[in-house]
XYZ file of C-alpha atoms in Angstrom:
475
model
C 72.147 45.099 87.388
C 69.373 44.872 89.983
C 68.797 41.463 91.549
C 65.340 39.982 91.861
C 63.978 38.898 95.222
C 64.350 35.309 94.112
C 68.011 35.780 93.286
C 68.636 37.491 96.588
C 66.911 34.665 98.473
C 68.908 32.060 96.558
C 72.123 33.898 97.283
C 71.238 34.069 100.964
C 70.520 30.332 101.090
C 73.793 29.569 99.306
C 75.725 31.715 101.787
C 74.084 29.954 104.724
C 74.966 26.526 103.328
C 78.500 27.647 102.509
C 79.113 28.844 106.066
C 77.719 25.555 107.356
C 80.219 23.640 105.179
C 83.081 25.742 106.513
C 81.812 25.188 110.046
C 81.781 21.399 109.715
C 85.131 21.087 108.005
C 86.711 23.467 110.536
C 85.571 21.043 113.238
C 87.161 18.152 111.391
C 83.796 16.494 110.946
C 83.492 14.417 107.802
C 80.141 14.379 106.079
C 78.469 11.074 106.743
C 76.606 9.133 104.099
C 72.903 9.738 104.443
C 70.991 6.455 104.877
C 68.345 5.838 102.218
C 65.525 5.730 104.746
C 66.402 9.268 105.850
C 65.715 10.774 102.429
C 61.928 10.616 102.756
C 62.107 11.688 106.383
C 64.295 14.697 105.777
C 63.357 16.106 102.418
C 60.125 16.869 100.648
C 61.946 16.677 97.308
C 60.528 14.659 94.443
C 60.786 10.856 94.927
C 62.334 10.643 91.452
C 65.241 12.847 92.539
C 68.456 10.843 92.819
C 70.583 13.628 94.324
C 70.422 14.513 97.986
C 70.468 18.273 98.659
C 73.514 19.365 100.631
C 71.288 21.066 103.186
C 69.592 17.714 103.888
C 72.970 16.071 104.401
C 74.139 18.846 106.705
C 70.961 18.768 108.782
C 71.212 15.008 109.147
C 74.854 15.198 110.241
C 74.124 17.844 112.831
C 71.259 15.859 114.343
C 73.353 12.673 114.423
C 76.170 14.537 116.162
C 73.804 16.051 118.726
C 72.165 12.673 119.344
C 75.517 10.923 119.801
C 76.615 13.505 122.367
C 73.305 13.905 124.188
C 74.086 11.676 127.162
C 77.617 12.963 127.741
C 76.453 16.578 127.513
C 74.389 16.302 130.684
C 76.594 13.996 132.757
C 77.679 17.120 134.618
C 77.187 20.880 134.312
C 79.817 21.669 131.695
C 79.201 25.095 130.176
C 81.958 24.987 127.508
C 80.635 21.633 126.250
C 77.076 22.926 126.247
C 78.342 25.935 124.320
C 79.593 23.619 121.559
C 76.178 21.955 121.343
C 74.477 25.370 121.156
C 76.803 26.315 118.300
C 75.783 23.170 116.413
C 72.114 23.970 117.044
C 72.617 27.505 115.741
C 74.021 26.297 112.428
C 71.316 23.646 112.209
C 68.581 26.252 112.717
C 70.144 28.415 109.988
C 69.897 25.535 107.505
C 66.398 24.519 108.635
C 65.132 28.081 108.161
C 66.956 28.608 104.850
C 65.750 25.373 103.215
C 61.992 24.771 103.599
C 62.292 21.413 101.788
C 63.838 19.847 104.897
C 61.504 17.875 107.130
C 61.967 19.497 110.538
C 60.779 16.620 112.704
C 64.230 15.084 113.401
C 65.459 18.542 114.430
C 62.379 19.152 116.593
C 62.884 15.779 118.290
C 66.522 16.408 119.222
C 65.756 19.977 120.310
C 63.042 18.625 122.592
C 65.507 16.155 124.131
C 67.992 18.903 124.953
C 65.466 21.499 126.105
C 62.592 19.407 127.413
C 61.998 21.910 130.231
C 60.801 24.515 127.715
C 57.107 24.397 126.786
C 56.412 27.165 124.255
C 52.852 28.172 123.450
C 51.376 28.765 120.008
C 52.092 32.481 120.408
C 55.751 32.107 121.436
C 58.067 33.439 118.756
C 60.270 30.660 117.362
C 62.464 31.323 114.297
C 61.636 28.027 112.581
C 57.887 28.441 113.036
C 55.707 30.616 110.798
C 54.371 33.658 112.631
C 51.179 35.518 111.851
C 52.601 38.930 112.618
C 56.188 39.321 113.844
C 56.358 42.037 116.480
C 58.775 44.105 118.512
C 57.966 44.776 122.127
C 59.062 45.272 125.714
C 59.266 42.332 128.127
C 59.286 43.054 131.880
C 59.403 40.744 134.899
C 57.156 42.253 137.557
C 56.192 40.990 140.997
C 54.628 42.501 144.091
C 58.017 43.625 145.340
C 58.752 45.937 142.395
C 55.191 46.795 141.393
C 55.313 50.590 141.844
C 58.781 50.911 140.314
C 57.486 48.983 137.309
C 54.491 51.316 137.078
C 56.967 54.223 136.969
C 58.737 52.504 134.077
C 55.548 51.821 132.125
C 54.051 55.264 132.572
C 57.218 57.178 131.741
C 57.802 54.937 128.732
C 54.293 55.602 127.438
C 53.621 59.194 128.534
C 57.032 60.887 128.564
C 59.117 59.347 125.769
C 55.969 58.267 123.864
C 56.893 54.662 123.133
C 54.180 52.776 121.269
C 55.724 49.337 121.783
C 53.463 46.628 123.232
C 54.452 45.410 126.678
C 54.418 41.881 128.087
C 54.455 41.573 131.875
C 55.987 38.253 132.926
C 55.470 36.728 136.362
C 55.734 33.353 138.102
C 52.247 32.456 139.287
C 49.633 34.207 141.418
C 51.935 34.252 144.420
C 54.356 36.421 142.475
C 51.811 38.803 140.944
C 48.153 38.320 141.988
C 45.372 38.856 139.470
C 44.300 42.150 141.064
C 47.788 43.578 140.538
C 47.909 42.275 136.976
C 44.670 44.057 136.209
C 45.998 47.267 137.747
C 49.064 47.111 135.512
C 47.024 46.437 132.382
C 44.820 49.427 133.223
C 47.813 51.776 133.254
C 48.211 52.020 129.488
C 47.065 50.396 126.230
C 48.595 47.233 124.789
C 49.824 45.544 127.975
C 49.488 41.776 128.302
C 50.570 39.333 131.002
C 52.577 36.130 130.755
C 52.602 33.454 133.481
C 55.995 31.795 133.055
C 54.921 28.734 135.040
C 52.871 27.741 131.991
C 55.958 27.745 129.748
C 58.534 25.808 131.762
C 58.978 22.722 133.905
C 59.151 24.333 137.344
C 61.081 21.389 138.811
C 63.984 22.355 136.532
C 63.482 26.071 135.959
C 62.801 26.971 139.591
C 61.066 30.240 138.720
C 59.086 30.802 141.914
C 60.881 33.448 143.972
C 63.785 33.314 141.508
C 64.231 37.068 141.128
C 66.718 38.003 138.402
C 66.728 34.478 136.968
C 63.269 34.968 135.433
C 64.451 37.477 132.843
C 65.818 35.220 130.068
C 62.877 32.842 130.589
C 60.544 35.769 129.919
C 62.356 36.812 126.736
C 62.328 33.226 125.450
C 58.618 32.738 126.167
C 57.626 36.055 124.633
C 55.576 36.394 121.463
C 57.917 39.143 120.272
C 60.352 38.443 117.470
C 62.295 41.526 118.547
C 62.276 41.569 122.324
C 63.559 44.349 124.568
C 64.082 42.875 128.018
C 63.656 45.711 130.523
C 64.145 45.677 134.300
C 61.239 46.904 136.393
C 63.272 49.906 137.606
C 64.656 51.130 134.268
C 63.740 54.638 133.128
C 64.065 55.556 129.446
C 65.032 59.066 128.378
C 64.644 58.223 124.673
C 62.243 56.011 122.738
C 63.690 52.525 122.145
C 61.148 51.736 119.415
C 63.357 52.089 116.340
C 66.604 50.665 117.704
C 66.312 47.346 115.897
C 66.323 49.236 112.598
C 68.847 51.920 113.516
C 71.627 50.330 115.557
C 74.285 48.828 113.221
C 75.586 46.208 115.646
C 72.104 45.109 116.676
C 71.071 44.767 113.031
C 74.135 42.631 112.328
C 74.227 40.297 115.332
C 70.666 40.390 116.651
C 71.831 41.412 120.136
C 72.680 44.620 121.945
C 74.127 44.568 125.450
C 75.246 47.411 127.718
C 78.323 47.610 129.937
C 78.222 48.080 133.691
C 80.366 50.510 135.674
C 84.098 50.028 134.996
C 85.428 49.301 138.463
C 86.495 46.536 140.850
C 88.374 43.278 140.365
C 87.326 40.394 138.139
C 86.258 37.055 139.567
C 88.876 34.570 138.345
C 86.120 32.151 137.356
C 85.630 33.961 134.043
C 89.257 33.384 133.059
C 89.011 29.745 134.129
C 85.866 28.890 132.190
C 87.163 30.594 129.033
C 90.721 29.284 129.321
C 92.098 27.858 126.087
C 89.239 29.171 123.970
C 89.569 31.498 121.025
C 87.966 34.637 122.370
C 85.823 36.977 120.331
C 87.267 40.388 119.537
C 84.338 41.838 121.470
C 85.628 40.269 124.675
C 89.373 40.165 124.085
C 89.611 43.881 123.267
C 87.343 45.014 126.110
C 88.479 46.830 129.269
C 86.512 44.240 131.239
C 88.867 41.523 130.045
C 92.056 43.539 129.720
C 91.753 45.450 133.010
C 90.008 42.521 134.757
C 87.042 44.573 135.955
C 84.423 43.251 138.357
C 81.454 43.533 135.984
C 80.992 43.431 132.229
C 77.262 43.666 131.551
C 74.477 45.820 132.952
C 71.471 43.713 132.019
C 68.814 46.293 132.864
C 68.065 46.489 129.128
C 68.794 43.711 126.632
C 67.850 43.811 122.936
C 67.383 40.417 121.239
C 66.260 39.763 117.666
C 65.084 36.162 117.952
C 64.768 35.869 114.176
C 68.563 35.518 114.126
C 69.273 31.807 114.790
C 72.511 32.458 116.688
C 70.854 35.116 118.853
C 67.907 32.813 119.547
C 70.054 29.816 120.486
C 72.311 32.028 122.599
C 69.165 33.103 124.487
C 68.278 29.420 124.937
C 71.746 28.910 126.435
C 71.330 31.937 128.712
C 68.021 30.514 129.906
C 69.658 27.130 130.573
C 72.333 28.901 132.645
C 69.559 30.375 134.798
C 67.742 27.112 135.481
C 67.715 26.377 139.191
C 70.514 23.824 139.490
C 72.860 25.483 137.008
C 72.494 28.959 138.474
C 72.816 27.820 142.083
C 75.750 25.443 141.597
C 77.719 27.102 138.795
C 76.684 30.641 137.847
C 75.507 32.687 140.830
C 78.407 31.811 143.153
C 80.563 33.814 140.723
C 78.256 36.474 139.250
C 75.717 39.045 140.395
C 72.613 37.204 139.259
C 71.758 36.871 135.580
C 73.738 39.894 134.383
C 76.798 38.147 132.916
C 74.980 35.140 131.465
C 73.838 36.902 128.273
C 77.296 37.685 126.869
C 78.830 34.550 128.406
C 76.330 32.322 126.583
C 77.179 34.056 123.313
C 80.917 33.804 123.961
C 80.842 30.103 124.857
C 78.721 29.245 121.803
C 80.768 31.423 119.414
C 77.653 33.464 118.652
C 78.232 37.035 117.475
C 77.068 39.701 119.910
C 77.220 43.468 120.260
C 78.043 45.675 123.222
C 77.439 49.394 123.198
C 80.982 50.856 123.290
C 80.313 53.054 126.331
C 80.633 51.753 129.855
C 78.028 52.963 132.342
C 78.135 56.581 133.402
C 76.201 58.322 136.140
C 73.203 60.639 136.389
C 72.388 62.476 139.604
C 72.447 65.724 141.483
C 75.374 68.127 141.569
C 74.394 71.295 143.415
C 77.620 73.235 142.846
C 79.326 71.751 139.836
C 82.121 74.335 139.888
C 83.486 73.267 143.279
C 82.315 69.657 143.722
C 84.902 66.945 143.182
C 82.498 64.073 142.639
C 78.922 63.275 141.684
C 77.160 60.494 143.597
C 74.033 58.565 142.654
C 72.376 55.150 142.740
C 71.519 55.507 139.041
C 73.953 54.150 136.405
C 73.418 55.817 133.025
C 73.591 54.441 129.488
C 73.967 56.545 126.340
C 72.168 56.259 123.015
C 73.468 56.370 119.460
C 73.515 60.177 119.710
C 75.688 59.931 122.859
C 72.948 61.541 124.937
C 71.210 59.853 127.903
C 69.224 56.815 126.718
C 68.209 55.023 129.916
C 69.197 54.646 133.545
C 68.695 51.918 136.114
C 67.644 51.969 139.799
C 64.415 53.814 139.065
C 62.987 57.180 140.074
C 63.620 56.714 143.793
C 66.578 58.591 145.262
C 67.625 55.252 146.739
C 65.213 52.358 146.320
C 67.065 50.261 148.922
C 66.138 52.568 151.815
C 62.369 52.106 151.471
C 61.887 55.858 151.167
C 59.612 57.194 148.443
C 61.760 60.270 147.902
C 62.266 60.853 144.177
C 65.496 61.715 142.410
C 66.628 65.275 141.723
C 68.587 64.915 138.497
C 70.707 67.869 137.400
C 73.883 66.522 135.760
C 75.435 63.480 134.192
C 78.897 62.120 133.479
C 79.156 59.759 130.504
C 80.961 56.481 130.903
C 84.168 56.020 128.998
C 84.781 54.261 125.715
C 87.597 51.760 125.568
C 90.347 52.154 128.130
C 89.509 55.736 129.155
C 87.266 55.143 132.156
C 86.246 57.322 135.114
C 87.327 56.565 138.661
C 84.477 55.073 140.667
C 83.960 54.950 144.427
C 81.467 52.581 146.049
C 79.935 54.532 148.910
C 78.397 51.399 150.387
C 74.718 52.434 150.496
C 73.745 51.357 146.967
C 75.344 54.610 145.823
C 78.387 55.118 143.615
C 80.446 58.236 143.021
C 82.561 59.432 140.085
C 85.539 61.732 140.509
C 84.547 64.710 138.355
C 87.776 66.701 138.498
C 89.321 65.247 135.328
C 86.064 64.636 133.463
C 83.347 66.576 131.730
C 80.234 67.105 133.842
C 77.217 67.774 131.641
C 74.208 69.816 132.711
C 70.777 68.432 131.893
C 69.429 71.968 131.738
C 72.108 73.236 129.357
C 71.654 70.187 127.131
C 67.906 70.766 126.921
C 66.920 67.742 129.021
C 65.664 69.362 132.214
C 62.088 69.547 130.930
C 62.200 65.831 130.110
C 63.474 65.041 133.611
C 60.721 67.173 135.149
C 58.151 65.185 133.175
C 59.666 61.920 134.420
C 59.310 63.128 138.012
C 55.719 64.294 137.469
C 54.755 60.924 136.022
C 56.352 59.105 138.966
C 54.442 61.348 141.361
C 51.185 60.453 139.598
C 51.928 56.757 139.985
C 52.754 57.195 143.681
C 49.410 58.950 144.209
C 47.654 56.035 142.466
C 49.256 53.493 144.804
C 49.834 55.391 148.085
C 49.861 52.334 150.342
C 51.685 49.912 148.075
C 55.083 48.787 149.371
C 56.315 47.478 146.000
C 58.928 50.168 145.382
């Protein structure tokens, strides 16, 4: 028998409340008695009602718990403890969103106390706030230093793979991206807007000026997009990302999609230390990163986040906290390469579900004689799509962006990264270039696979951008 929308909504609310009950009892937290004066504050139910909705009780208990632990949470930078608070917030947001009868002010007050450095605007997407028109879009952090590379990304996204997604360009004040450069970017293509992050955060805590990688989660959190695709300024797409939120099973389920980095090197022991004694997610525990103790787990050049999912949203809040100036400088960046590991680590520490694409990074580059060559070398790590064909690569259209040369890539072949424990052998050549031993692996021709024309179009678009900005040193 078909269920009505009302029945489906009721069932969804019941499931949310049921999981919240399980959550609290699993923590050994007894439900407190709700004081009489809280009833009018928390619920818009009829004054004649003598029963207190369970959701009201749960919301009250969560706020009381967060309030009681507020001071001890910030006595020092303790990421596992903060992860527990984020988990409580996630469940609280689920109940707040599921039950509109709950007065949200107590929740808003405690959220403000924990995250007082965040100053969202009326357009910022927030899951507990009604939105006029929920959107999906691309969020990019662009400054003068990566201006031309970013123009490559925008133009190839629009004109080669034909993405129609709106784009938000985030920056940290005029010193980062002057108005003239902002106008030049907006003139490149339709539906590009800019976002000054200094208007959304307390700079004394966030430390966004000249912060580099750290800006990225701040940009995603400030964005108006419900479904945000965080994209590095030097990422080049070979497929449209527009429909991924509707097509990718793991992204639909968890609200996040992360990509693995190259499978090489030795893990920093800090990861084992900070997660010691915790029940690990299957995502982490069964990964080669954890089992083989690899140097890197995530390649954060592209990050998909559905902020309508409370756990995904609060995990992003946690990621942003990890990249505030004091936390990143004292705790995170001494052990990681910038922001890249903070997305999955925030989810892991807060017990938030998250999804990694099963492939580790592969490589795309030039192989002149594929029958005799023993390795393919390139600065560009490659990620695959759902069809296991090239989806996007990092490091841009320059042969090697670190050299300052404007020479563009000559892409002829790719080697996919492995799934699970079957990974290629990598060699770090030391000049921002990595090599894969091709002798035991399949080397795939872009021409044979019907992708050479696409690559030629990418190069042509990059050449057009370079001719538009011949004197610009930003990439």
